[in-house]
CSV table of C-alpha atoms in Angstrom, one decimal:
chain,number,residue,atom,x,y,z
A,1,MET,CA,-19.4,-9.0,-12.7
A,2,THR,CA,-20.1,-10.1,-16.9
A,3,GLU,CA,-18.4,-12.0,-19.1
A,4,GLY,CA,-16.9,-9.4,-20.8
A,5,SER,CA,-15.3,-7.2,-17.6
A,6,GLY,CA,-12.2,-9.1,-17.3
A,7,GLU,CA,-12.6,-8.8,-13.4
A,8,GLY,CA,-13.1,-12.3,-13.0
A,9,PRO,CA,-16.2,-15.0,-13.1
A,10,ILE,CA,-19.9,-14.7,-12.9
A,11,ASP,CA,-21.2,-15.5,-9.3
A,12,ILE,CA,-24.2,-17.6,-9.1
A,13,LEU,CA,-25.3,-18.5,-5.7
A,14,LEU,CA,-27.8,-22.0,-6.8
A,15,VAL,CA,-30.5,-22.7,-4.1
A,16,GLU,CA,-31.9,-26.5,-3.7
A,17,ASP,CA,-32.0,-28.9,-2.3
A,18,ASN,CA,-31.9,-32.1,-5.0
A,19,PRO,CA,-28.8,-33.4,-5.5
A,20,GLY,CA,-29.9,-34.7,-8.6
A,21,ASP,CA,-30.8,-31.7,-9.7
A,22,VAL,CA,-27.7,-29.8,-7.9
A,23,ARG,CA,-25.3,-32.1,-10.5
A,24,LEU,CA,-27.1,-31.5,-13.5
A,25,VAL,CA,-26.3,-27.0,-12.9
A,26,GLN,CA,-23.4,-28.0,-12.4
A,27,GLU,CA,-23.1,-30.4,-15.7
A,28,ALA,CA,-24.8,-27.3,-17.8
A,29,PHE,CA,-22.8,-25.7,-16.7
A,30,LYS,CA,-19.0,-26.9,-17.0
A,31,ARG,CA,-20.2,-27.4,-20.5
A,32,GLY,CA,-21.0,-23.6,-20.9
A,33,THR,CA,-18.5,-21.5,-22.3
A,34,LEU,CA,-18.2,-19.2,-19.4
A,35,ARG,CA,-16.2,-18.4,-16.5
A,36,THR,CA,-18.2,-18.8,-13.6
A,37,ASP,CA,-18.4,-19.5,-9.7
A,38,LEU,CA,-21.6,-22.0,-8.6
A,39,ARG,CA,-22.0,-21.8,-5.5
A,40,VAL,CA,-24.7,-23.9,-3.8
A,41,VAL,CA,-27.0,-23.3,-0.6
A,42,ARG,CA,-29.3,-27.0,0.0
A,43,ASP,CA,-32.1,-24.1,1.9
A,44,GLY,CA,-33.6,-20.9,2.4
A,45,GLU,CA,-32.4,-19.8,5.8
A,46,ALA,CA,-29.2,-20.9,4.9
A,47,ALA,CA,-29.6,-18.7,1.4
A,48,LEU,CA,-30.7,-15.2,3.7
A,49,GLU,CA,-27.5,-15.9,5.8
A,50,TYR,CA,-25.7,-16.1,2.6
A,51,LEU,CA,-27.4,-13.2,1.0
A,52,HIS,CA,-26.8,-11.3,4.3
A,53,GLN,CA,-23.2,-12.3,4.6
A,54,ARG,CA,-24.4,-13.3,8.0
A,55,GLY,CA,-22.6,-16.5,10.4
A,56,GLU,CA,-20.5,-18.8,8.0
A,57,TYR,CA,-21.3,-16.4,5.1
A,58,ALA,CA,-19.3,-13.2,6.2
A,59,ASP,CA,-17.2,-13.9,3.9
A,60,ALA,CA,-19.0,-15.3,1.4
A,61,PRO,CA,-19.3,-13.2,-2.2
A,62,ARG,CA,-22.5,-11.0,-2.7
A,63,PRO,CA,-23.7,-12.9,-5.9
A,64,ASP,CA,-24.5,-11.8,-9.5
A,65,PHE,CA,-27.6,-13.8,-9.9
A,66,VAL,CA,-29.5,-16.3,-8.2
A,67,LEU,CA,-30.7,-20.0,-9.2
A,68,LEU,CA,-34.0,-20.1,-7.2
A,69,ASP,CA,-35.7,-23.6,-6.4
A,70,LEU,CA,-39.8,-23.1,-4.4
A,71,ASN,CA,-39.9,-26.1,-2.3
A,72,LEU,CA,-37.5,-25.8,0.1
A,73,PRO,CA,-37.0,-26.9,4.0
A,74,LYS,CA,-36.4,-24.1,6.8
A,75,VAL,CA,-37.6,-21.4,4.3
A,76,ASN,CA,-39.4,-21.8,1.3
A,77,GLY,CA,-38.0,-19.9,-1.7
A,78,MET,CA,-40.8,-17.5,-2.4
A,79,ALA,CA,-40.0,-15.9,1.3
A,80,VAL,CA,-36.5,-15.9,-0.4
A,81,LEU,CA,-37.4,-14.0,-3.2
A,82,ASP,CA,-39.5,-11.9,-1.3
A,83,GLU,CA,-37.0,-10.8,1.5
A,84,VAL,CA,-34.0,-10.2,-1.5
A,85,LYS,CA,-36.9,-7.9,-4.0
A,86,SER,CA,-37.8,-6.2,-0.1
A,87,ASP,CA,-34.1,-5.2,0.3
A,88,PRO,CA,-32.4,-2.8,-0.9
A,89,SER,CA,-29.4,-3.9,-0.5
A,90,LEU,CA,-30.2,-7.3,-2.1
A,91,ARG,CA,-33.4,-6.5,-5.0
A,92,ARG,CA,-31.1,-5.5,-8.1
A,93,ILE,CA,-29.7,-9.2,-7.8
A,94,PRO,CA,-31.1,-10.2,-10.6
A,95,VAL,CA,-33.7,-14.0,-9.3
A,96,VAL,CA,-34.2,-16.5,-12.2
A,97,ILE,CA,-36.9,-19.5,-9.8
A,98,LEU,CA,-36.1,-22.7,-11.1
A,99,THR,CA,-38.4,-25.4,-9.5
A,100,GLY,CA,-40.5,-28.1,-10.5
A,101,SER,CA,-43.7,-26.5,-10.4
A,102,GLU,CA,-46.4,-25.2,-13.0
A,103,ALA,CA,-48.9,-23.7,-10.8
A,104,GLU,CA,-50.2,-21.1,-12.2
A,105,GLU,CA,-50.7,-19.6,-8.9
A,106,ASP,CA,-47.0,-20.6,-8.0
A,107,ILE,CA,-46.1,-18.6,-10.8
A,108,ALA,CA,-48.1,-15.6,-10.6
A,109,ARG,CA,-46.6,-15.3,-6.8
A,110,GLY,CA,-43.4,-15.7,-8.1
A,111,TYR,CA,-43.7,-12.3,-10.4
A,112,GLU,CA,-45.4,-10.6,-7.7
A,113,LEU,CA,-42.8,-10.4,-5.7
A,114,HIS,CA,-40.6,-9.2,-8.2
A,115,SER,CA,-38.5,-13.0,-9.7
A,116,ASN,CA,-36.9,-11.9,-13.1
A,117,ALA,CA,-37.9,-14.9,-14.4
A,118,TYR,CA,-39.5,-18.7,-14.2
A,119,LEU,CA,-38.4,-21.2,-15.5
A,120,THR,CA,-39.9,-25.7,-14.7
A,121,LYS,CA,-36.9,-28.6,-14.6
A,122,PRO,CA,-37.9,-30.5,-17.4
A,123,VAL,CA,-37.7,-34.5,-16.1
A,124,ASP,CA,-36.2,-34.5,-19.2
A,125,PRO,CA,-32.1,-34.8,-17.7
A,126,ASP,CA,-30.6,-33.9,-21.6
A,127,GLU,CA,-33.4,-31.3,-21.0
A,128,PHE,CA,-32.0,-30.0,-17.7
A,129,ILE,CA,-29.5,-29.0,-18.9
A,130,GLU,CA,-30.6,-27.7,-21.6
A,131,LEU,CA,-33.1,-25.1,-20.2
A,132,VAL,CA,-29.5,-24.4,-17.3
A,133,ARG,CA,-27.7,-23.4,-21.1
A,134,SER,CA,-30.4,-21.3,-22.3
A,135,PHE,CA,-30.9,-19.4,-19.3
A,136,GLU,CA,-26.8,-18.8,-19.4
A,137,GLU,CA,-26.6,-17.6,-23.5
A,138,PHE,CA,-29.6,-14.9,-22.2
A,139,TRP,CA,-28.8,-14.2,-19.2
A,140,PHE,CA,-24.8,-13.9,-19.2
A,141,ARG,CA,-24.4,-12.9,-23.7
A,142,LEU,CA,-27.9,-11.4,-24.6
A,143,ALA,CA,-28.4,-9.3,-20.9
A,144,HIS,CA,-26.8,-6.7,-19.0
A,145,LEU,CA,-26.9,-7.0,-15.3
A,146,PRO,CA,-26.3,-4.9,-13.1
A,147,PRO,CA,-23.3,-3.6,-12.0
A,148,SER,CA,-21.4,-5.2,-8.8
A,149,GLY,CA,-21.6,-4.2,-5.8
A,150,GLU,CA,-23.6,-3.0,-2.8
A,151,THR,CA,-26.7,-0.9,-3.8
A,152,GLN,CA,-28.0,1.8,-1.5
């Protein structure tokens, strides 16, 4: 959903195992001007269960957007990205990698697997919050997200 549609908040799935980074993302969206519904899962396996609406996530809403860390327990972020972008019912969901890695091979692989952007987490908390706010401005005010709902 887009904010201008009047249909409700933008559903964002944050896939992040670091509690400090989760808090910073939550704080950044609280400071933002858009209505967002931020849901958090802490590992790659839970992310896939959530996105496929299986198990405890059977009634979870399909997110409008995914923020994905790479270094995750159980299933790493690249494997999550690969599965999302390989699945016709999920591939239109924008996925932005938000990670601590600046490794060229990670950046290249992320784009090879069709991530929509690759962002490196700043170490400074204020810079981290500003990065998320800039992300919010671009993706939810300037860019057009694909229509909500499942795709074929």
